[in-house]
Structures are given as structure tokens and as C-alpha cells.
CSV table of C-alpha atoms in Angstrom, one decimal:
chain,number,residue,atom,x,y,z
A,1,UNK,CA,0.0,0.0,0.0
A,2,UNK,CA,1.6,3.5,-0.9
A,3,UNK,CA,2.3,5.9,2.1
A,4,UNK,CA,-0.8,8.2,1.3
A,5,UNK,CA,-3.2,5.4,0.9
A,6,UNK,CA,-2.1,4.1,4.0
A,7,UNK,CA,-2.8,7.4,5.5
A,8,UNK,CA,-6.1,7.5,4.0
A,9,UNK,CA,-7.0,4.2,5.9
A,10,UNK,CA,-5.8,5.1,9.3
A,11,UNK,CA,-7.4,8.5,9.2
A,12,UNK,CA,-10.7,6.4,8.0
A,13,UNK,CA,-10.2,4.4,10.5
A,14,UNK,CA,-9.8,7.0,13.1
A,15,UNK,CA,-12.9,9.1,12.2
A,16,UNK,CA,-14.9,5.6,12.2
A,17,UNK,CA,-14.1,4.5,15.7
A,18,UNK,CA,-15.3,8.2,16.8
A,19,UNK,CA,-18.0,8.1,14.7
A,20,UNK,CA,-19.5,4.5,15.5
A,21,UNK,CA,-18.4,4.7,19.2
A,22,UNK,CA,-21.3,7.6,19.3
A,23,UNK,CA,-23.6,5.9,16.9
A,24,UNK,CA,-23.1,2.5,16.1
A,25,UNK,CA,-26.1,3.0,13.1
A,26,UNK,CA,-24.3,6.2,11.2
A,27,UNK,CA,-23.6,6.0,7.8
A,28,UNK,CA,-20.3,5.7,5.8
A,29,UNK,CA,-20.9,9.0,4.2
A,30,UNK,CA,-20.7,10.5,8.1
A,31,UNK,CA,-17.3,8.7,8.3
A,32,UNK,CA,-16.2,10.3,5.1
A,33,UNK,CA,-16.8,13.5,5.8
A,34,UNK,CA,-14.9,13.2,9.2
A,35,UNK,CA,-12.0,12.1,8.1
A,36,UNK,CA,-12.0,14.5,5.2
A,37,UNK,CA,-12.1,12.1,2.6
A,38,UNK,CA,-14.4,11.3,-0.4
A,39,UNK,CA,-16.7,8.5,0.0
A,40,UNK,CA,-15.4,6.7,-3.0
A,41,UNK,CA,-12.0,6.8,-1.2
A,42,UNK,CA,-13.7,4.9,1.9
A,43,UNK,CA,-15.4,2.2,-0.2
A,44,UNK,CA,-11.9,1.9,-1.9
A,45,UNK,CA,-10.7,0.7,1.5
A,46,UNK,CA,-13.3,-0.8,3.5
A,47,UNK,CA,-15.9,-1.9,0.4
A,48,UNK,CA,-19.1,-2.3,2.8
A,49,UNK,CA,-20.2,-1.1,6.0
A,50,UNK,CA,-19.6,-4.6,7.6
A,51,UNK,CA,-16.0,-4.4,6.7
A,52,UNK,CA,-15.2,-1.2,8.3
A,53,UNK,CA,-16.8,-1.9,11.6
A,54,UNK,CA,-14.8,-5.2,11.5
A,55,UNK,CA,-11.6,-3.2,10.9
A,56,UNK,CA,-12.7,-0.6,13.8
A,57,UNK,CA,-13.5,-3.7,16.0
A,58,UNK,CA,-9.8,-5.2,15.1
A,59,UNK,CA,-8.3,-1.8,15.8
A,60,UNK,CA,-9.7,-2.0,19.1
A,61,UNK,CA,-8.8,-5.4,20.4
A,62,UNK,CA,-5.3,-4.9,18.7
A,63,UNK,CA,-5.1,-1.7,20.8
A,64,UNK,CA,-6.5,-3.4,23.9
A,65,UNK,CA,-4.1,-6.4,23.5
A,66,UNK,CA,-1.1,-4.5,23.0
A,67,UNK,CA,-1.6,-2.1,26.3
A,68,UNK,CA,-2.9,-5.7,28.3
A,69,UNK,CA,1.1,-7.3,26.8
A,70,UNK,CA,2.8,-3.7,27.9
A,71,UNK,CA,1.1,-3.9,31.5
A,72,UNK,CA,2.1,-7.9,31.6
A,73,UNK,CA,5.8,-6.8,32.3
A,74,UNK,CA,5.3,-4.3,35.0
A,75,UNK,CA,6.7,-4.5,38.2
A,76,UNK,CA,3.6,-4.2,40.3
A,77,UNK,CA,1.3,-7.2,38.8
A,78,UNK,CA,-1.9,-6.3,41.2
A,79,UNK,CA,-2.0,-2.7,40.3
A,80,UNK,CA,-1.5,-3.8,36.2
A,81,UNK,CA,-4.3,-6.4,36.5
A,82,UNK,CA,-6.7,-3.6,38.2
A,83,UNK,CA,-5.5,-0.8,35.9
A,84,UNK,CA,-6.0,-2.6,32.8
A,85,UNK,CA,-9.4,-4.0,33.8
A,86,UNK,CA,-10.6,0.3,35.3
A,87,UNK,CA,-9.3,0.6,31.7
A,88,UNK,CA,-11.6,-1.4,29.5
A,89,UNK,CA,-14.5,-0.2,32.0
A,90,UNK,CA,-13.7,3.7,31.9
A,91,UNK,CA,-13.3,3.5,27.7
A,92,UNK,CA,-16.6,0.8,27.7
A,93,UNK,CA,-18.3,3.8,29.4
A,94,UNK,CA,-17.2,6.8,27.4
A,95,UNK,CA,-18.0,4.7,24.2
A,96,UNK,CA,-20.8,2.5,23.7
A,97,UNK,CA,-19.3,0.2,21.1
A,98,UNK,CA,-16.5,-1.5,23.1
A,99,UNK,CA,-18.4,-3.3,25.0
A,100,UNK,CA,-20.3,-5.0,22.0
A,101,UNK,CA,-16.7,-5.2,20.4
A,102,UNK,CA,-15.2,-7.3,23.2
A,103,UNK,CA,-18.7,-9.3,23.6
A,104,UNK,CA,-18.3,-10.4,19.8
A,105,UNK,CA,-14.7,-11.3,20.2
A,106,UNK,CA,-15.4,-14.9,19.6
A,107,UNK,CA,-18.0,-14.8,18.1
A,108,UNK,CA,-19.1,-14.7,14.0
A,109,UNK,CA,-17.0,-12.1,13.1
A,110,UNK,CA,-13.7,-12.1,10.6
A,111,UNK,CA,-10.7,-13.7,11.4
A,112,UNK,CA,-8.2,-10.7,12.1
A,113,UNK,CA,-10.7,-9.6,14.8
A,114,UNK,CA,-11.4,-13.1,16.6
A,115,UNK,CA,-7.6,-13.2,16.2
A,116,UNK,CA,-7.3,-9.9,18.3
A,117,UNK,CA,-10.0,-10.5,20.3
A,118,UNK,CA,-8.0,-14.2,21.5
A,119,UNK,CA,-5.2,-12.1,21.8
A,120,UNK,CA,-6.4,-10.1,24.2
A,121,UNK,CA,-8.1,-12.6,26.5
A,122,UNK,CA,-4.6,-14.2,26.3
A,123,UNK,CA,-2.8,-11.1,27.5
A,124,UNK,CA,-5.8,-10.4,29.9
A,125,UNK,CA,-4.9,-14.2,31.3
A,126,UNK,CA,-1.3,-13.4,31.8
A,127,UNK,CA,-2.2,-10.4,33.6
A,128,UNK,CA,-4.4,-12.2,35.9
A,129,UNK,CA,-2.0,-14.9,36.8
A,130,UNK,CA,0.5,-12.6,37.9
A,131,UNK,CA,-1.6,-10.7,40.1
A,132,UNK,CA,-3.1,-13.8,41.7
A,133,UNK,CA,1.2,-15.0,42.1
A,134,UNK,CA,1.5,-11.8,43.3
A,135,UNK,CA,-1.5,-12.1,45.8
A,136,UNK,CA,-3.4,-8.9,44.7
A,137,UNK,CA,-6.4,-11.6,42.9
A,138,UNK,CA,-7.8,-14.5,44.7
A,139,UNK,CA,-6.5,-17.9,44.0
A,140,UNK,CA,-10.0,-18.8,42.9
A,141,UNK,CA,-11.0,-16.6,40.5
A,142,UNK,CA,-10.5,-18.7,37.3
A,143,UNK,CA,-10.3,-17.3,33.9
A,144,UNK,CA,-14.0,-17.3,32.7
A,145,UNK,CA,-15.5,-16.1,35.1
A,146,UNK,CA,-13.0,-13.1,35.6
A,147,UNK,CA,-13.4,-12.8,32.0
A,148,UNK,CA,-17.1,-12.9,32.3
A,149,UNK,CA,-16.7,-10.0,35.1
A,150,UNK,CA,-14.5,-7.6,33.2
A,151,UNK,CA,-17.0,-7.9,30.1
A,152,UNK,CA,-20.4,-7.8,32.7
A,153,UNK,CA,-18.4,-4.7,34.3
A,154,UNK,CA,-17.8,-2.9,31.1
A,155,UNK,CA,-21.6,-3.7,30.0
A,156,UNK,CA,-22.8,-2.8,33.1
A,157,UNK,CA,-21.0,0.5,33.1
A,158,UNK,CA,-22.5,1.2,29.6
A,159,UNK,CA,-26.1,0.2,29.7
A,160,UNK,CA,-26.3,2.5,32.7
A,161,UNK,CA,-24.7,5.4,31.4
A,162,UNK,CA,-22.7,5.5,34.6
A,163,UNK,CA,-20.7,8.8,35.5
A,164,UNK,CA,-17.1,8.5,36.6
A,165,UNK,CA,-17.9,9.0,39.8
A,166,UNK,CA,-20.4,5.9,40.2
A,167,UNK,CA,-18.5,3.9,37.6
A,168,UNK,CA,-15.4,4.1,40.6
A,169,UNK,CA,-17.6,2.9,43.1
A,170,UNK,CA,-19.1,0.3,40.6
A,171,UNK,CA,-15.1,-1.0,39.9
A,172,UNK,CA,-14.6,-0.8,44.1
A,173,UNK,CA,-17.6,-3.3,44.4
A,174,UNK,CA,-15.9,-5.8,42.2
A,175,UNK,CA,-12.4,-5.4,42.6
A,176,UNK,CA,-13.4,-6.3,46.4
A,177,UNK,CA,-15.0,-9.5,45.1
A,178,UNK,CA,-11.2,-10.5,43.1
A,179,UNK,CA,-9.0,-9.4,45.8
A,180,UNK,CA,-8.2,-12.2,48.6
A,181,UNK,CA,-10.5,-12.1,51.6
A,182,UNK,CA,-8.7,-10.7,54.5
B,1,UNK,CA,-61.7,-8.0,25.8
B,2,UNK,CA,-63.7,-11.5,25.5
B,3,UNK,CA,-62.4,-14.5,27.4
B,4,UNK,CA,-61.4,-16.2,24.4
B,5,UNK,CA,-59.1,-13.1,22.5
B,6,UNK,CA,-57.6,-13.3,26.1
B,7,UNK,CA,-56.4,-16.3,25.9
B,8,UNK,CA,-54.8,-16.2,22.5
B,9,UNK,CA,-53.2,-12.5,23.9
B,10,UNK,CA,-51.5,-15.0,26.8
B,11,UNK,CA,-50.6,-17.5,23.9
B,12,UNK,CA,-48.7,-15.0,21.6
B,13,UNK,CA,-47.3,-13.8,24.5
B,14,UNK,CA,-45.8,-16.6,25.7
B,15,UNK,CA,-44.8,-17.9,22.5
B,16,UNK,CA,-42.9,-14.6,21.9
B,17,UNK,CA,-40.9,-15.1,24.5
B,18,UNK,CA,-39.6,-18.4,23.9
B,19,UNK,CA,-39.2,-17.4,19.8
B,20,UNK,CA,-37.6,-14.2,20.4
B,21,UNK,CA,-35.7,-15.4,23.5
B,22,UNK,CA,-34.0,-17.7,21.3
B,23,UNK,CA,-33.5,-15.6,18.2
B,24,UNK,CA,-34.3,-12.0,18.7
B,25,UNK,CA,-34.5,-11.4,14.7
B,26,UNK,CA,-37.3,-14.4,14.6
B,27,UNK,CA,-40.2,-13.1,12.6
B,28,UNK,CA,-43.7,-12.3,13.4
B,29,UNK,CA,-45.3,-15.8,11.5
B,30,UNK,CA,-42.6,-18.4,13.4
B,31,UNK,CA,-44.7,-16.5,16.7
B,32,UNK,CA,-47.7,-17.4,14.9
B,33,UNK,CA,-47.2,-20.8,14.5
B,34,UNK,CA,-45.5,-21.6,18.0
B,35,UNK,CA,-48.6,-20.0,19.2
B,36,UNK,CA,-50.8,-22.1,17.1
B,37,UNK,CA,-52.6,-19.3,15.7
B,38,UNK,CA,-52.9,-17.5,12.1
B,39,UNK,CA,-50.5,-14.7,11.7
B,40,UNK,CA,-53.9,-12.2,11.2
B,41,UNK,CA,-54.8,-13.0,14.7
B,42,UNK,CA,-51.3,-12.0,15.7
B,43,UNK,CA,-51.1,-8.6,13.7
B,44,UNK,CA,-54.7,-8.0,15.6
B,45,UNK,CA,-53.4,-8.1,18.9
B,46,UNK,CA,-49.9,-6.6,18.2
B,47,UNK,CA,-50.4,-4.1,15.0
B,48,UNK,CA,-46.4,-4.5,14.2
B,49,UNK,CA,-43.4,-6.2,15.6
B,50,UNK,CA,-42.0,-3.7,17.9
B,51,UNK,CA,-45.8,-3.4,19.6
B,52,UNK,CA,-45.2,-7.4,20.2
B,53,UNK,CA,-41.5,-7.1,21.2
B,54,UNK,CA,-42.2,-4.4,23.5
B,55,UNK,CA,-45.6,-6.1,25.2
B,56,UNK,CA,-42.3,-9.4,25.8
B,57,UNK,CA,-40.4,-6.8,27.3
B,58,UNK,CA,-43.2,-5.7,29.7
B,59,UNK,CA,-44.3,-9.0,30.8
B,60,UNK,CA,-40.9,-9.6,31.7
B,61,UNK,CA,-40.2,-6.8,33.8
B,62,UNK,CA,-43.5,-7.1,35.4
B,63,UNK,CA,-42.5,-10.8,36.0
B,64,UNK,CA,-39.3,-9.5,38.0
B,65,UNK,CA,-40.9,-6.4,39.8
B,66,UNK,CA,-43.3,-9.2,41.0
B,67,UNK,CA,-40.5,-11.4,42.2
B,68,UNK,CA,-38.7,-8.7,43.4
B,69,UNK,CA,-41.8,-7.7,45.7
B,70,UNK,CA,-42.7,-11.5,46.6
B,71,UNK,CA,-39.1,-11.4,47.9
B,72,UNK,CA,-39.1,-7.8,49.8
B,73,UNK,CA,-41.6,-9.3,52.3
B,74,UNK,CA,-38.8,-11.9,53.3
B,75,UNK,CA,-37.9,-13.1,56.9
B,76,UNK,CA,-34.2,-12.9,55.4
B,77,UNK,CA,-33.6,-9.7,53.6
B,78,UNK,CA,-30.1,-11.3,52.9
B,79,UNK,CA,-31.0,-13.8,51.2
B,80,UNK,CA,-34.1,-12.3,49.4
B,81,UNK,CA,-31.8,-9.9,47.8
B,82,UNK,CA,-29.1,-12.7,46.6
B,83,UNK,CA,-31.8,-14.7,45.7
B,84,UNK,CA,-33.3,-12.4,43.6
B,85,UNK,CA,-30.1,-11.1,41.9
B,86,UNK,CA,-28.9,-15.0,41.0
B,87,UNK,CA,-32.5,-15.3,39.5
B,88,UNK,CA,-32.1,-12.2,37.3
B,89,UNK,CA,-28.8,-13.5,36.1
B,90,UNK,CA,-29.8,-17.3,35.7
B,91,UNK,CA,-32.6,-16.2,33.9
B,92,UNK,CA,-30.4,-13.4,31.4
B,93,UNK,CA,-27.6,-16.5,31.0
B,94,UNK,CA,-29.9,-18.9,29.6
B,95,UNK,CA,-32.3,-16.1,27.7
B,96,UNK,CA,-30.4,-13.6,25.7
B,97,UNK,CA,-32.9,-11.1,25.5
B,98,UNK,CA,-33.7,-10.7,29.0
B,99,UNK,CA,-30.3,-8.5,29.6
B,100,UNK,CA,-31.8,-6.4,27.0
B,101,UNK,CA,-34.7,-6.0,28.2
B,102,UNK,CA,-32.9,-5.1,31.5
B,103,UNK,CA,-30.7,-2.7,29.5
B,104,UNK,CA,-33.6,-1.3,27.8
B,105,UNK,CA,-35.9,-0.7,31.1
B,106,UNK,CA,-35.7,3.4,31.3
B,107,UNK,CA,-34.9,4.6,27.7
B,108,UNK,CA,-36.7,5.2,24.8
B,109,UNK,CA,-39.2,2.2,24.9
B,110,UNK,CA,-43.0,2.9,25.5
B,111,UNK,CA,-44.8,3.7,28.4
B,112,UNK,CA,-45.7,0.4,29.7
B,113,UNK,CA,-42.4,-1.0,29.6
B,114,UNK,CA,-40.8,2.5,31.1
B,115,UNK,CA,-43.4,2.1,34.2
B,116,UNK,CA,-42.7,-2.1,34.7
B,117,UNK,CA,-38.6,-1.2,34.4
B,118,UNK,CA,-39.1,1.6,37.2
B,119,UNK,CA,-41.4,-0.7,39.4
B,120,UNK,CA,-38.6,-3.4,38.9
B,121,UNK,CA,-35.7,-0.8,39.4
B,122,UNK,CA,-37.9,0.2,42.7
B,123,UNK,CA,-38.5,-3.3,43.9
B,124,UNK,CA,-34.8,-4.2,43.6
B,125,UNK,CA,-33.8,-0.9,45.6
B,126,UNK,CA,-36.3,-2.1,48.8
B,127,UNK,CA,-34.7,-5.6,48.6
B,128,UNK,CA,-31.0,-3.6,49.0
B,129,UNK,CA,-32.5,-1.4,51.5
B,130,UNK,CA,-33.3,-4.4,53.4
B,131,UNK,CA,-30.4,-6.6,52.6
B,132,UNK,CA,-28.1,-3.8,54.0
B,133,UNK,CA,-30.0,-3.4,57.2
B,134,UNK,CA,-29.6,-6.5,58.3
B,135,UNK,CA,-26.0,-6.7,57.4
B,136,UNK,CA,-25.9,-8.9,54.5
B,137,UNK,CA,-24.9,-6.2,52.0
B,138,UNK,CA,-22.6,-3.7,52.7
B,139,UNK,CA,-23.7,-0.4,53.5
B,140,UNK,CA,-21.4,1.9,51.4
B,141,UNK,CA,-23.0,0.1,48.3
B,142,UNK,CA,-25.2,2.6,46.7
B,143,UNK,CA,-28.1,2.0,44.5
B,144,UNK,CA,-26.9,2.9,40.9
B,145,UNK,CA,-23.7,0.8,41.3
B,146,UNK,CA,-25.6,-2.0,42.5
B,147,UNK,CA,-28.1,-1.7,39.9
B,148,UNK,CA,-25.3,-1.4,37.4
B,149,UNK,CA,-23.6,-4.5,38.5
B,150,UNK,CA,-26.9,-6.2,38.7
B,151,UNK,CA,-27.4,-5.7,34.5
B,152,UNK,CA,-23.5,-5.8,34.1
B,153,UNK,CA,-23.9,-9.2,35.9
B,154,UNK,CA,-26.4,-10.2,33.8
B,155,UNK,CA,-25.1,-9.2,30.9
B,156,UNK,CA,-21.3,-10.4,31.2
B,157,UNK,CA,-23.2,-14.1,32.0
B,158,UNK,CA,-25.1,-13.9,28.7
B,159,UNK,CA,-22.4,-12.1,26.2
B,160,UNK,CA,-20.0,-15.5,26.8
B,161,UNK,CA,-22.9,-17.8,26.9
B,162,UNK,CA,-21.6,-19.0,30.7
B,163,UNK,CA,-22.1,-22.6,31.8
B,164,UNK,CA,-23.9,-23.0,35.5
B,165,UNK,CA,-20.6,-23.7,37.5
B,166,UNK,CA,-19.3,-20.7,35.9
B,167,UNK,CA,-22.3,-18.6,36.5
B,168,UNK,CA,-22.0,-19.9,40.2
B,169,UNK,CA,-18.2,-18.7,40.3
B,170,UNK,CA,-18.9,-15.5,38.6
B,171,UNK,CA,-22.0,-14.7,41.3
B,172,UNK,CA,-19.8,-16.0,44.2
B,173,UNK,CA,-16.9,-13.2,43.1
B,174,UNK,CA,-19.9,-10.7,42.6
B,175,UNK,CA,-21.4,-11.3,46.3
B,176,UNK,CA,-18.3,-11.0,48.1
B,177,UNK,CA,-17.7,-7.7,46.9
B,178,UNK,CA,-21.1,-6.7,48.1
B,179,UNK,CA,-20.7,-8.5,51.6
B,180,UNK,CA,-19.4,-6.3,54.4
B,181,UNK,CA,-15.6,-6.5,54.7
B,182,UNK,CA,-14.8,-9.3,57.6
């Protein structure tokens, strides 16, 4: 791909997450005019409407899975596990779509996505057994249900509309349920 | 409305749940024949889709604001309240429209839905009310973040299509962040 097409793509896909992350039924033509391109230029690259919210969804996980690897190496594995998962919950609130992004990882979607998407639960799984090593996460808390709690959370958050304010006391409430009993 | 136009109202009802429960894109005519009636008594009760969706959505919440109430009078507020919350989430895991429904209580949908998801969101407030008196919830834990995890709850149980024992775990992590620190 030549340097300005790629350009094109990543500003496409940059006005698409903004756009669809406030209304996950705009058109193309709204995401065209964002980015500053013509419409033809978006169908170029992303031929339907299907394609680009798969690429937006990708985009996400990718960027999801990559800041889930960067927290794996840090040196304090409790407060990685719990900042990563405030993380998902704060950007699930502030924009409807994630959460129906990371609830489709898996699922019938295109194969660079459900790629991401395992990618990140991977990452997310490394995170959580070195926070239960390190003894900031029950020893009980398996992976699918912790997995089931991060997504419920983010959901949660969303459907509700929560502010930041009620969204901290929401995290509180389950990060008391992961961490060890006293 | 005479006895018998009642009865095929329940019917349709009924067998709108279990069709749409199942596959919320189902059409009007699978209803119909589930119900065992002609798709012309269907469209007489419920002009269009939505009317029909929405009258599913009502009986549900109605359904839970019952429960909910059945529960508040409860010689153990403790359990009434974790009883009821394991119900709704039982219930969201193993229909996929009821955490929609939960989600949609309070937005756009029409009045009669709006007033059941209130009753239900009120009924569910007493049983907290209750639950924290007697010391079986903690009392820092406010409504709207108990609410939210409630529906988040529910919804992270449906969005990865969770076995029981893993329902079980995911509810057992859930209550001990709402139990009173030891």
C-alpha cells in the first residue's frame, strides 16, 4: 500500500471509531466527511459497511491487546491487573461500542478480529496470573469467570450510562470480590 | 376483551418469548405458529413487531418487579436480595434477550415498559434497602452501582454464553464484593 493510501485508511479508521463509538447505526458517508475524505476513497478501502466496523473492532482489540502485553511486564502485577481492567470499563463507558466489540470477540466475526479478540483474552490471562502469584487476585478466581466480570463490568457501566464517579464505586464493588479475603 | 381473545393475547405472549428469547431477529409468522394461531390474529393483537417485542419486554419486567416484591416481604432480607439477583442472572444467562430487556428498562421504549422497568428498578432498591440493614450487603454500596452491576452481571453471563458452575463462580466473586468486609 503507498504511504498516502495508508494514510487515508488510518485517518478512515480514526474518524470511524469516533464516529460508531457515538452511533453504532451512522452512515459511511458520516465517516467520510470526518475524516476529510471522499466517499469513493472509503469504499476503496473498506468496500461495505460490515468491513469497516470489522476493521474498527480489530483496531480496538489490537489496541486493547497491546496495552494488556505492555502492562504484563510491570513490576507491580496487582496494580497492572486492576488498571488494565478500570481501563476497559472507563473507555466501555465513554463509548458505547466497546463493549459489544469485546462481547463479539469470539464470536461470527472475521478472522483478524477473533484473532485480536484471543489475543487479548490471552494477554488479559497473563495479567491475571501474575496478580493472583503476586497475591493482589484470589487464587479462585479462574479465567471465565474473571473474563465474564471484566466484560459484565464494562456492559454494566454502559447500559447505565454510569458517571465516573459511580462507575469508581461500581469498579470498588468488584475489585473487592477479586482481591483475597482478609 | 372477551375471554377467548384473552387467551390467544397469553398464547402469543408466551410464545414470543420463547421465539424471540432464542433468536431476537425471529419473525412475526414463526410466533404465529408456535402460538398455534394465524398470523392475522397475531397482527390484531400486536399491530407490528416492535408493539409485540415491546408487550415481551413488559411482561418480563413485570414478571421481576413481582419477584422482586414476593421477595421484599422476606424473613431474610439477605438472602431475598441474593436470591433475587442470582434469579435475574440465571434467567439473562440462559435467555439472551432478557439482559436487553434489562438494559432497555428506562430509555426510549414505550410507556408500559418504562413504568414495569421503574417498578422493577424500585423493587430491587427495597430488597437492597433491606439486605443492608440486616447486614448482609454492605452499607457503602449505593443503589446505581448495585443496579449497574446487577445488569453488568447479567449481561457479562449472557455475552459469553456461561455454563452454571461458571455462572456460580462469577456470582460467588460478585457477592463477596457486596458482603461487608470481615
Amino acid at each position: 500500500m503507498r504511504a498516502d493510501a495508508r494514510d487515508n485508511r488510518e485517518r478512515i479508521l480514526t474518524a470511524a471509531e469516533e464516529v460508531f463509538g457515538r452511533t453504532p447505526g451512522a452512515s459511511t458517508d458520516e465517516v467520510a466527511k470526518r475524516a476529510g475524505v471522499g466517499i469513493a476513497t472509503v469504499f476503496r478501502h473498506f468496500p461495505t459497511k460490515v468491513e469497516l466496523l470489522e476493521a474498527v473492532l480489530t483496531q480496538r482489540l489490537e489496541r486493547l491487546r497491546d496495552r494488556a502485553r505492555e502492562l504484563a511486564g510491570s513490576a507491580d502485577p496487582g496494580r497492572a491487573f486492576y488498571d488494565f481492567f478500570g481501563q476497559v470499563v472507563a473507555e466501555a463507558a465513554s463509548k458505547l461500542a466497546i463493549a459489544d466489540a469485546l462481547g463479539a470477540a469470539g464470536t461470527a466475526v472475521g478472522d483478524e478480529a477473533r484473532q485480536a479478540g484471543e489475543g487479548m483474552r490471552q494477554a488479559f490471562g497473563e495479567l491475571l496470573d501474575r496478580a493472583q502469584d503476586s497475591g493482589a487476585v484470589r487464587k479462585d478466581a479462574a479465567f471465565p469467570e474473571t473474563y465474564a466480570l471484566l466484560i459484565g463490568t464494562a456492559r454494566g457501566a454502559t447500559a447505565v450510562g454510569l458517571e465516573p464517579t459511580v462507575r469508581d464505586r461500581l469498579l470498588a464493588l468488584v475489585y473487592d470480590g477479586l482481591r483475597p479475603r482478609p
